[in-house]
Amino acid sequence: MELRVLQYFLAIAREQSIVKAAKSLHLSQPTLSTQIKAMEKELGKQLLIRGTKGSRKVTLTEEGMILRKRAEEILNLVQKAQREISLSDKVIVGDVHIGTGETDAVRIIAKAARELYKTYPGIHYHISSGNAQFVIEQLDKGLIDFGIIFGPIDQTKYNFIEMPFKDTWGVLMLQDSPLAAKAAISPEDLWNKPLIISQQANAQGGLAAWMKKELSELEIVATYNLLFNASLMVEEGLGYAIGLDKIIHTSGNSNLCFRPLTPKKEAGMSIIWKKYQVFSKASEKFMQKMKEMPEIAKIL
């Protein structure tokens, strides 16, 4: 399968039309159709559902949707490799890709990037946000260089630095909620309340232990991947969101407030990267700078 044909396929998926895709690629329609049919024959699967005579719109089959996702990942990796290889040995420029959950510890990434910018302004940073599963998947596929995750690390697959930060779990709620008058929230306070909780499996497992109840016994009205989305549901009065502190703005004119859990529940985190990973010069400089940051240098 050629990269060129993958690009053709993505153009069709994007335009939802072979005719429009052919125009954008400066190809004839028969040529493009022939290339895609050859790829379908090679894979032994139908990738596109062609429209009837009156409609030129095409849709992706289930196999076509899988290929679209993988093709995007493949071409992103190729572009990344091309940029890294073509860089001059004398000038360090390039991209550093970092995946992270929502945490105030992202500030240390910003600080390291700011310091590095003074010497290497040609290094650019790309931050992808998601839960631990998302970060691990992106890291394993080579789409990011580093990940920041909460919880234990698979030390057979990843190198890591345990970061000297801990985020505190608590409850995000409306300022006029009954529980807002409390300084901290106990498990019993939440047993009969509508809850919005993280989708992350290990976070939920820890939550069940803290709650002293199985999650199935609780009134869980929604789950979230990013706390910002959960905060919107809280604002609309759907329920109480259990999440980490310092992520959602709750001071000033905000109608939300955050109360920590009691007994206290904290989340430690680490920055990880794949073992035997070959870094670009930009990624090497970033990791070197991270290790030099006072917060991290004192624990190494």
Short mmCIF file of the C-alpha atoms (twelve columns), coordinates in Angstrom:
data_MODEL
# 
_entry.id   MODEL 
# 
loop_
_atom_site.group_PDB 
_atom_site.id 
_atom_site.type_symbol 
_atom_site.label_atom_id 
_atom_site.label_alt_id 
_atom_site.label_comp_id 
_atom_site.label_asym_id 
_atom_site.label_seq_id 
_atom_site.Cartn_x 
_atom_site.Cartn_y 
_atom_site.Cartn_z 
_atom_site.pdbx_PDB_model_num 
ATOM 1   C CA . MET A 1   0.000   0.000  0.000   1 
ATOM 2   C CA . GLU A 2   1.511   3.324  -1.036  1 
ATOM 3   C CA . LEU A 3   1.449   6.484  1.051   1 
ATOM 4   C CA . ARG A 4   0.244   8.347  -2.020  1 
ATOM 5   C CA . VAL A 5   -2.866  6.184  -2.237  1 
ATOM 6   C CA . LEU A 6   -3.545  6.648  1.474   1 
ATOM 7   C CA . GLN A 7   -3.529  10.398 0.826   1 
ATOM 8   C CA . TYR A 8   -5.986  9.871  -2.031  1 
ATOM 9   C CA . PHE A 9   -8.254  7.849  0.247   1 
ATOM 10  C CA . LEU A 10  -8.181  10.521 2.972   1 
ATOM 11  C CA . ALA A 11  -9.061  13.179 0.396   1 
ATOM 12  C CA . ILE A 12  -12.171 11.191 -0.576  1 
ATOM 13  C CA . ALA A 13  -13.099 10.675 3.082   1 
ATOM 14  C CA . ARG A 14  -12.689 14.408 3.699   1 
ATOM 15  C CA . GLU A 15  -14.634 15.553 0.615   1 
ATOM 16  C CA . GLN A 16  -17.196 12.701 0.778   1 
ATOM 17  C CA . SER A 17  -16.993 12.717 -2.995  1 
ATOM 18  C CA . ILE A 18  -14.664 11.113 -5.525  1 
ATOM 19  C CA . VAL A 19  -15.338 13.973 -7.963  1 
ATOM 20  C CA . LYS A 20  -14.443 16.688 -5.444  1 
ATOM 21  C CA . ALA A 21  -11.436 14.734 -4.178  1 
ATOM 22  C CA . ALA A 22  -10.154 14.288 -7.746  1 
ATOM 23  C CA . LYS A 23  -10.359 18.058 -8.294  1 
ATOM 24  C CA . SER A 24  -8.499  18.821 -5.058  1 
ATOM 25  C CA . LEU A 25  -5.792  16.298 -5.981  1 
ATOM 26  C CA . HIS A 26  -5.600  17.479 -9.616  1 
ATOM 27  C CA . LEU A 27  -6.399  13.984 -10.868 1 
ATOM 28  C CA . SER A 28  -8.999  12.709 -13.252 1 
ATOM 29  C CA . GLN A 29  -11.958 10.967 -11.659 1 
ATOM 30  C CA . PRO A 30  -11.310 7.635  -13.463 1 
ATOM 31  C CA . THR A 31  -7.683  7.640  -12.295 1 
ATOM 32  C CA . LEU A 32  -8.671  8.230  -8.671  1 
ATOM 33  C CA . SER A 33  -11.449 5.612  -8.828  1 
ATOM 34  C CA . THR A 34  -9.021  3.063  -10.269 1 
ATOM 35  C CA . GLN A 35  -6.483  3.694  -7.482  1 
ATOM 36  C CA . ILE A 36  -9.102  3.247  -4.740  1 
ATOM 37  C CA . LYS A 37  -10.562 0.114  -6.329  1 
ATOM 38  C CA . ALA A 38  -7.050  -1.347 -6.513  1 
ATOM 39  C CA . MET A 39  -6.546  -0.627 -2.809  1 
ATOM 40  C CA . GLU A 40  -9.878  -2.260 -1.958  1 
ATOM 41  C CA . LYS A 41  -8.814  -5.313 -3.979  1 
ATOM 42  C CA . GLU A 42  -5.446  -5.406 -2.202  1 
ATOM 43  C CA . LEU A 43  -7.121  -5.275 1.215   1 
ATOM 44  C CA . GLY A 44  -9.969  -7.558 0.240   1 
ATOM 45  C CA . LYS A 45  -12.481 -5.158 1.783   1 
ATOM 46  C CA . GLN A 46  -14.912 -2.560 0.496   1 
ATOM 47  C CA . LEU A 47  -13.892 0.841  1.848   1 
ATOM 48  C CA . LEU A 48  -16.442 3.142  0.229   1 
ATOM 49  C CA . ILE A 49  -20.163 3.005  -0.385  1 
ATOM 50  C CA . ARG A 50  -20.693 4.777  -3.679  1 
ATOM 51  C CA . GLY A 51  -23.815 6.875  -4.134  1 
ATOM 52  C CA . THR A 52  -26.516 6.083  -6.652  1 
ATOM 53  C CA . LYS A 53  -26.579 7.734  -10.071 1 
ATOM 54  C CA . GLY A 54  -28.387 10.767 -8.690  1 
ATOM 55  C CA . SER A 55  -25.937 11.219 -5.824  1 
ATOM 56  C CA . ARG A 56  -22.171 11.506 -6.009  1 
ATOM 57  C CA . LYS A 57  -21.727 11.388 -2.238  1 
ATOM 58  C CA . VAL A 58  -19.709 8.492  -0.855  1 
ATOM 59  C CA . THR A 59  -19.634 7.190  2.715   1 
ATOM 60  C CA . LEU A 60  -17.095 5.011  4.488   1 
ATOM 61  C CA . THR A 61  -17.775 1.420  5.397   1 
ATOM 62  C CA . GLU A 62  -16.770 0.198  8.852   1 
ATOM 63  C CA . GLU A 63  -13.462 -0.985 7.368   1 
ATOM 64  C CA . GLY A 64  -13.106 2.392  5.648   1 
ATOM 65  C CA . MET A 65  -13.467 4.211  8.962   1 
ATOM 66  C CA . ILE A 66  -10.756 2.016  10.494  1 
ATOM 67  C CA . LEU A 67  -8.438  2.727  7.566   1 
ATOM 68  C CA . ARG A 68  -9.118  6.459  7.793   1 
ATOM 69  C CA . LYS A 69  -8.003  6.530  11.416  1 
ATOM 70  C CA . ARG A 70  -4.866  4.471  10.750  1 
ATOM 71  C CA . ALA A 71  -4.014  6.391  7.579   1 
ATOM 72  C CA . GLU A 72  -4.109  9.676  9.473   1 
ATOM 73  C CA . GLU A 73  -1.780  8.238  12.119  1 
ATOM 74  C CA . ILE A 74  0.624   6.824  9.488   1 
ATOM 75  C CA . LEU A 75  0.845   10.053 7.524   1 
ATOM 76  C CA . ASN A 76  1.323   12.100 10.713  1 
ATOM 77  C CA . LEU A 77  4.240   9.853  11.673  1 
ATOM 78  C CA . VAL A 78  5.751   10.149 8.189   1 
ATOM 79  C CA . GLN A 79  5.520   13.942 8.311   1 
ATOM 80  C CA . LYS A 80  7.046   13.982 11.765  1 
ATOM 81  C CA . ALA A 81  9.935   11.754 10.628  1 
ATOM 82  C CA . GLN A 82  10.547  13.898 7.547   1 
ATOM 83  C CA . ARG A 83  10.740  17.079 9.625   1 
ATOM 84  C CA . GLU A 84  13.140  15.518 12.138  1 
ATOM 85  C CA . ILE A 85  15.452  14.015 9.519   1 
ATOM 86  C CA . SER A 86  15.608  17.156 7.401   1 
ATOM 87  C CA . LEU A 87  16.711  19.390 10.275  1 
ATOM 88  C CA . SER A 88  20.159  20.937 10.177  1 
ATOM 89  C CA . ASP A 89  22.749  19.580 12.592  1 
ATOM 90  C CA . LYS A 90  23.737  23.143 13.480  1 
ATOM 91  C CA . VAL A 91  20.317  24.513 14.370  1 
ATOM 92  C CA . ILE A 92  18.001  22.755 16.797  1 
ATOM 93  C CA . VAL A 93  14.435  23.221 15.688  1 
ATOM 94  C CA . GLY A 94  11.508  20.850 15.674  1 
ATOM 95  C CA . ASP A 95  8.425   19.678 17.499  1 
ATOM 96  C CA . VAL A 96  7.937   18.200 20.943  1 
ATOM 97  C CA . HIS A 97  4.659   16.311 21.370  1 
ATOM 98  C CA . ILE A 98  3.327   15.831 24.898  1 
ATOM 99  C CA . GLY A 99  0.191   14.043 26.066  1 
ATOM 100 C CA . THR A 100 -1.230  14.832 29.463  1 
ATOM 101 C CA . GLY A 101 -4.239  14.594 31.671  1 
ATOM 102 C CA . GLU A 102 -5.734  17.725 33.156  1 
ATOM 103 C CA . THR A 103 -3.383  18.847 35.900  1 
ATOM 104 C CA . ASP A 104 -1.872  22.041 37.219  1 
ATOM 105 C CA . ALA A 105 1.513   20.313 36.847  1 
ATOM 106 C CA . VAL A 106 1.389   21.279 33.153  1 
ATOM 107 C CA . ARG A 107 2.809   24.552 34.453  1 
ATOM 108 C CA . ILE A 108 6.233   22.939 34.784  1 
ATOM 109 C CA . ILE A 109 6.115   22.023 31.092  1 
ATOM 110 C CA . ALA A 110 5.340   25.657 30.325  1 
ATOM 111 C CA . LYS A 111 8.211   26.819 32.541  1 
ATOM 112 C CA . ALA A 112 10.681  24.428 30.900  1 
ATOM 113 C CA . ALA A 113 9.490   25.473 27.437  1 
ATOM 114 C CA . ARG A 114 9.845   29.146 28.367  1 
ATOM 115 C CA . GLU A 115 13.422  28.629 29.542  1 
ATOM 116 C CA . LEU A 116 14.299  26.577 26.465  1 
ATOM 117 C CA . TYR A 117 12.790  29.198 24.169  1 
ATOM 118 C CA . LYS A 118 15.500  31.665 25.200  1 
ATOM 119 C CA . THR A 119 18.143  29.445 23.582  1 
ATOM 120 C CA . TYR A 120 16.135  27.439 21.058  1 
ATOM 121 C CA . PRO A 121 13.211  29.513 19.750  1 
ATOM 122 C CA . GLY A 122 12.754  27.046 16.895  1 
ATOM 123 C CA . ILE A 123 11.378  24.313 19.168  1 
ATOM 124 C CA . HIS A 124 7.584   24.125 19.156  1 
ATOM 125 C CA . TYR A 125 5.334   22.283 21.619  1 
ATOM 126 C CA . HIS A 126 2.128   20.406 20.945  1 
ATOM 127 C CA . ILE A 127 -0.009  19.430 23.935  1 
ATOM 128 C CA . SER A 128 -2.713  16.747 23.619  1 
ATOM 129 C CA . SER A 129 -5.121  16.386 26.529  1 
ATOM 130 C CA . GLY A 130 -6.841  13.183 27.580  1 
ATOM 131 C CA . ASN A 131 -6.992  10.536 30.253  1 
ATOM 132 C CA . ALA A 132 -4.265  7.972  30.949  1 
ATOM 133 C CA . GLN A 133 -5.588  5.529  28.350  1 
ATOM 134 C CA . PHE A 134 -5.454  8.217  25.660  1 
ATOM 135 C CA . VAL A 135 -1.910  9.237  26.627  1 
ATOM 136 C CA . ILE A 136 -0.646  5.634  26.652  1 
ATOM 137 C CA . GLU A 137 -2.225  4.891  23.253  1 
ATOM 138 C CA . GLN A 138 -0.675  8.021  21.717  1 
ATOM 139 C CA . LEU A 139 2.722   7.163  23.237  1 
ATOM 140 C CA . ASP A 140 2.641   3.551  22.064  1 
ATOM 141 C CA . LYS A 141 1.777   4.655  18.511  1 
ATOM 142 C CA . GLY A 142 4.676   7.113  18.458  1 
ATOM 143 C CA . LEU A 143 2.362   10.108 18.068  1 
ATOM 144 C CA . ILE A 144 3.743   11.822 21.167  1 
ATOM 145 C CA . ASP A 145 7.211   11.915 22.717  1 
ATOM 146 C CA . PHE A 146 6.260   12.215 26.376  1 
ATOM 147 C CA . GLY A 147 3.212   11.608 28.523  1 
ATOM 148 C CA . ILE A 148 2.138   12.800 31.951  1 
ATOM 149 C CA . ILE A 149 -0.099  10.281 33.682  1 
ATOM 150 C CA . PHE A 150 -1.434  9.571  37.136  1 
ATOM 151 C CA . GLY A 151 -0.947  6.306  38.967  1 
ATOM 152 C CA . PRO A 152 1.477   3.367  38.614  1 
ATOM 153 C CA . ILE A 153 3.826   2.989  35.626  1 
ATOM 154 C CA . ASP A 154 4.522   -0.154 33.589  1 
ATOM 155 C CA . GLN A 155 8.290   -0.072 34.092  1 
ATOM 156 C CA . THR A 156 8.835   -2.851 31.545  1 
ATOM 157 C CA . LYS A 157 7.669   -0.523 28.766  1 
ATOM 158 C CA . TYR A 158 8.407   3.014  29.931  1 
ATOM 159 C CA . ASN A 159 11.112  5.137  31.465  1 
ATOM 160 C CA . PHE A 160 9.751   7.730  33.851  1 
ATOM 161 C CA . ILE A 161 10.425  10.509 36.293  1 
ATOM 162 C CA . GLU A 162 8.075   10.721 39.228  1 
ATOM 163 C CA . MET A 163 7.065   14.358 39.441  1 
ATOM 164 C CA . PRO A 164 7.139   16.132 42.823  1 
ATOM 165 C CA . PHE A 165 3.511   17.181 42.612  1 
ATOM 166 C CA . LYS A 166 0.244   15.802 43.883  1 
ATOM 167 C CA . ASP A 167 -3.192  16.921 42.813  1 
ATOM 168 C CA . THR A 168 -6.018  16.833 45.327  1 
ATOM 169 C CA . TRP A 169 -9.338  15.166 44.627  1 
ATOM 170 C CA . GLY A 170 -12.481 17.031 45.525  1 
ATOM 171 C CA . VAL A 171 -15.973 18.011 44.444  1 
ATOM 172 C CA . LEU A 172 -16.883 20.732 41.981  1 
ATOM 173 C CA . MET A 173 -20.296 22.179 42.719  1 
ATOM 174 C CA . LEU A 174 -22.468 25.280 42.456  1 
ATOM 175 C CA . GLN A 175 -21.785 28.000 45.020  1 
ATOM 176 C CA . ASP A 176 -25.351 27.666 46.331  1 
ATOM 177 C CA . SER A 177 -25.253 23.857 46.623  1 
ATOM 178 C CA . PRO A 178 -26.129 22.391 50.052  1 
ATOM 179 C CA . LEU A 179 -22.621 20.898 50.328  1 
ATOM 180 C CA . ALA A 180 -20.887 24.212 49.552  1 
ATOM 181 C CA . ALA A 181 -21.143 25.200 53.208  1 
ATOM 182 C CA . LYS A 182 -18.809 22.328 54.188  1 
ATOM 183 C CA . ALA A 183 -15.013 22.734 54.327  1 
ATOM 184 C CA . ALA A 184 -14.490 19.187 53.018  1 
ATOM 185 C CA . ILE A 185 -16.692 16.462 51.593  1 
ATOM 186 C CA . SER A 186 -17.006 13.000 53.153  1 
ATOM 187 C CA . PRO A 187 -18.191 9.820  51.394  1 
ATOM 188 C CA . GLU A 188 -21.503 9.917  53.230  1 
ATOM 189 C CA . ASP A 189 -22.180 13.424 51.862  1 
ATOM 190 C CA . LEU A 190 -22.266 12.028 48.333  1 
ATOM 191 C CA . TRP A 191 -24.114 8.764  48.765  1 
ATOM 192 C CA . ASN A 192 -27.480 10.216 47.756  1 
ATOM 193 C CA . LYS A 193 -26.258 12.956 45.396  1 
ATOM 194 C CA . PRO A 194 -26.225 12.937 41.553  1 
ATOM 195 C CA . LEU A 195 -22.546 12.444 40.640  1 
ATOM 196 C CA . ILE A 196 -20.440 13.197 37.576  1 
ATOM 197 C CA . ILE A 197 -17.247 11.118 37.643  1 
ATOM 198 C CA . SER A 198 -14.150 10.474 35.543  1 
ATOM 199 C CA . GLN A 199 -14.208 7.724  32.929  1 
ATOM 200 C CA . GLN A 200 -10.643 6.761  33.800  1 
ATOM 201 C CA . ALA A 201 -10.688 3.201  35.114  1 
ATOM 202 C CA . ASN A 202 -8.015  3.501  37.836  1 
ATOM 203 C CA . ALA A 203 -9.496  6.786  39.050  1 
ATOM 204 C CA . GLN A 204 -12.894 5.131  39.388  1 
ATOM 205 C CA . GLY A 205 -11.403 2.141  41.191  1 
ATOM 206 C CA . GLY A 206 -9.807  4.461  43.738  1 
ATOM 207 C CA . LEU A 207 -13.032 6.399  43.995  1 
ATOM 208 C CA . ALA A 208 -15.041 3.275  44.875  1 
ATOM 209 C CA . ALA A 209 -12.641 2.484  47.726  1 
ATOM 210 C CA . TRP A 210 -12.848 6.042  49.053  1 
ATOM 211 C CA . MET A 211 -16.653 6.098  48.741  1 
ATOM 212 C CA . LYS A 212 -16.938 2.804  50.696  1 
ATOM 213 C CA . LYS A 213 -19.513 1.731  48.128  1 
ATOM 214 C CA . GLU A 214 -19.549 0.065  44.746  1 
ATOM 215 C CA . LEU A 215 -20.047 2.541  41.910  1 
ATOM 216 C CA . SER A 216 -23.220 0.680  40.951  1 
ATOM 217 C CA . GLU A 217 -24.712 1.717  44.311  1 
ATOM 218 C CA . LEU A 218 -24.167 5.420  43.602  1 
ATOM 219 C CA . GLU A 219 -26.304 7.808  41.589  1 
ATOM 220 C CA . ILE A 220 -23.909 8.432  38.699  1 
ATOM 221 C CA . VAL A 221 -25.700 10.680 36.223  1 
ATOM 222 C CA . ALA A 222 -22.767 11.270 33.855  1 
ATOM 223 C CA . THR A 223 -19.099 10.516 33.231  1 
ATOM 224 C CA . TYR A 224 -16.456 12.759 31.703  1 
ATOM 225 C CA . ASN A 225 -13.099 12.591 29.981  1 
ATOM 226 C CA . LEU A 226 -12.082 16.230 30.558  1 
ATOM 227 C CA . LEU A 227 -13.153 18.115 33.675  1 
ATOM 228 C CA . PHE A 228 -13.974 21.270 31.730  1 
ATOM 229 C CA . ASN A 229 -16.907 19.461 30.124  1 
ATOM 230 C CA . ALA A 230 -17.991 18.205 33.533  1 
ATOM 231 C CA . SER A 231 -17.878 21.759 34.885  1 
ATOM 232 C CA . LEU A 232 -20.425 22.823 32.260  1 
ATOM 233 C CA . MET A 233 -22.747 20.047 33.417  1 
ATOM 234 C CA . VAL A 234 -22.300 21.209 37.007  1 
ATOM 235 C CA . GLU A 235 -23.117 24.786 35.998  1 
ATOM 236 C CA . GLU A 236 -26.343 23.548 34.432  1 
ATOM 237 C CA . GLY A 237 -27.322 21.864 37.693  1 
ATOM 238 C CA . LEU A 238 -26.889 18.239 36.592  1 
ATOM 239 C CA . GLY A 239 -24.934 17.167 39.640  1 
ATOM 240 C CA . TYR A 240 -21.664 17.190 41.588  1 
ATOM 241 C CA . ALA A 241 -18.427 16.512 39.676  1 
ATOM 242 C CA . ILE A 242 -15.621 14.632 41.398  1 
ATOM 243 C CA . GLY A 243 -12.254 15.705 40.002  1 
ATOM 244 C CA . LEU A 244 -8.885  17.294 40.655  1 
ATOM 245 C CA . ASP A 245 -8.209  20.760 42.026  1 
ATOM 246 C CA . LYS A 246 -6.699  23.783 40.220  1 
ATOM 247 C CA . ILE A 247 -8.168  22.808 36.852  1 
ATOM 248 C CA . ILE A 248 -11.427 24.755 36.843  1 
ATOM 249 C CA . HIS A 249 -11.441 28.450 37.768  1 
ATOM 250 C CA . THR A 250 -13.615 28.865 40.876  1 
ATOM 251 C CA . SER A 251 -12.612 32.301 42.145  1 
ATOM 252 C CA . GLY A 252 -13.825 35.765 41.234  1 
ATOM 253 C CA . ASN A 253 -17.192 35.761 39.488  1 
ATOM 254 C CA . SER A 254 -17.399 31.990 39.057  1 
ATOM 255 C CA . ASN A 255 -20.621 30.406 40.266  1 
ATOM 256 C CA . LEU A 256 -18.701 27.196 41.025  1 
ATOM 257 C CA . CYS A 257 -16.705 26.164 44.067  1 
ATOM 258 C CA . PHE A 258 -14.353 23.274 44.880  1 
ATOM 259 C CA . ARG A 259 -14.236 21.353 48.142  1 
ATOM 260 C CA . PRO A 260 -11.571 18.697 48.901  1 
ATOM 261 C CA . LEU A 261 -12.465 15.155 49.907  1 
ATOM 262 C CA . THR A 262 -12.049 13.932 53.430  1 
ATOM 263 C CA . PRO A 263 -10.292 11.638 54.174  1 
ATOM 264 C CA . LYS A 264 -7.875  13.386 51.825  1 
ATOM 265 C CA . LYS A 265 -7.348  11.727 48.460  1 
ATOM 266 C CA . GLU A 266 -4.363  12.733 46.296  1 
ATOM 267 C CA . ALA A 267 -3.080  11.746 42.855  1 
ATOM 268 C CA . GLY A 268 0.634   11.463 42.121  1 
ATOM 269 C CA . MET A 269 1.939   11.731 38.571  1 
ATOM 270 C CA . SER A 270 4.933   10.912 36.383  1 
ATOM 271 C CA . ILE A 271 6.335   12.001 33.055  1 
ATOM 272 C CA . ILE A 272 6.958   8.892  30.938  1 
ATOM 273 C CA . TRP A 273 8.475   7.932  27.592  1 
ATOM 274 C CA . LYS A 274 8.998   4.656  25.781  1 
ATOM 275 C CA . LYS A 275 12.052  2.581  26.588  1 
ATOM 276 C CA . TYR A 276 14.710  2.570  23.853  1 
ATOM 277 C CA . GLN A 277 13.004  5.579  22.262  1 
ATOM 278 C CA . VAL A 278 15.159  7.555  19.840  1 
ATOM 279 C CA . PHE A 279 14.490  11.221 20.534  1 
ATOM 280 C CA . SER A 280 14.742  14.083 18.087  1 
ATOM 281 C CA . LYS A 281 17.232  16.800 19.063  1 
ATOM 282 C CA . ALA A 282 14.323  19.000 20.129  1 
ATOM 283 C CA . SER A 283 12.926  16.276 22.407  1 
ATOM 284 C CA . GLU A 284 16.374  15.634 23.888  1 
ATOM 285 C CA . LYS A 285 16.761  19.309 24.751  1 
ATOM 286 C CA . PHE A 286 13.307  19.398 26.314  1 
ATOM 287 C CA . MET A 287 13.986  16.381 28.533  1 
ATOM 288 C CA . GLN A 288 17.359  17.810 29.535  1 
ATOM 289 C CA . LYS A 289 15.679  21.078 30.516  1 
ATOM 290 C CA . MET A 290 12.959  19.238 32.449  1 
ATOM 291 C CA . LYS A 291 15.613  17.435 34.489  1 
ATOM 292 C CA . GLU A 292 17.263  20.794 35.223  1 
ATOM 293 C CA . MET A 293 14.077  22.365 36.575  1 
ATOM 294 C CA . PRO A 294 14.566  22.948 40.340  1 
ATOM 295 C CA . GLU A 295 11.365  21.082 41.242  1 
ATOM 296 C CA . ILE A 296 12.570  17.929 39.475  1 
ATOM 297 C CA . ALA A 297 16.350  18.261 39.894  1 
ATOM 298 C CA . LYS A 298 16.054  17.946 43.667  1 
ATOM 299 C CA . ILE A 299 14.495  14.457 43.413  1 
ATOM 300 C CA . LEU A 300 16.852  13.017 40.768  1 
# 
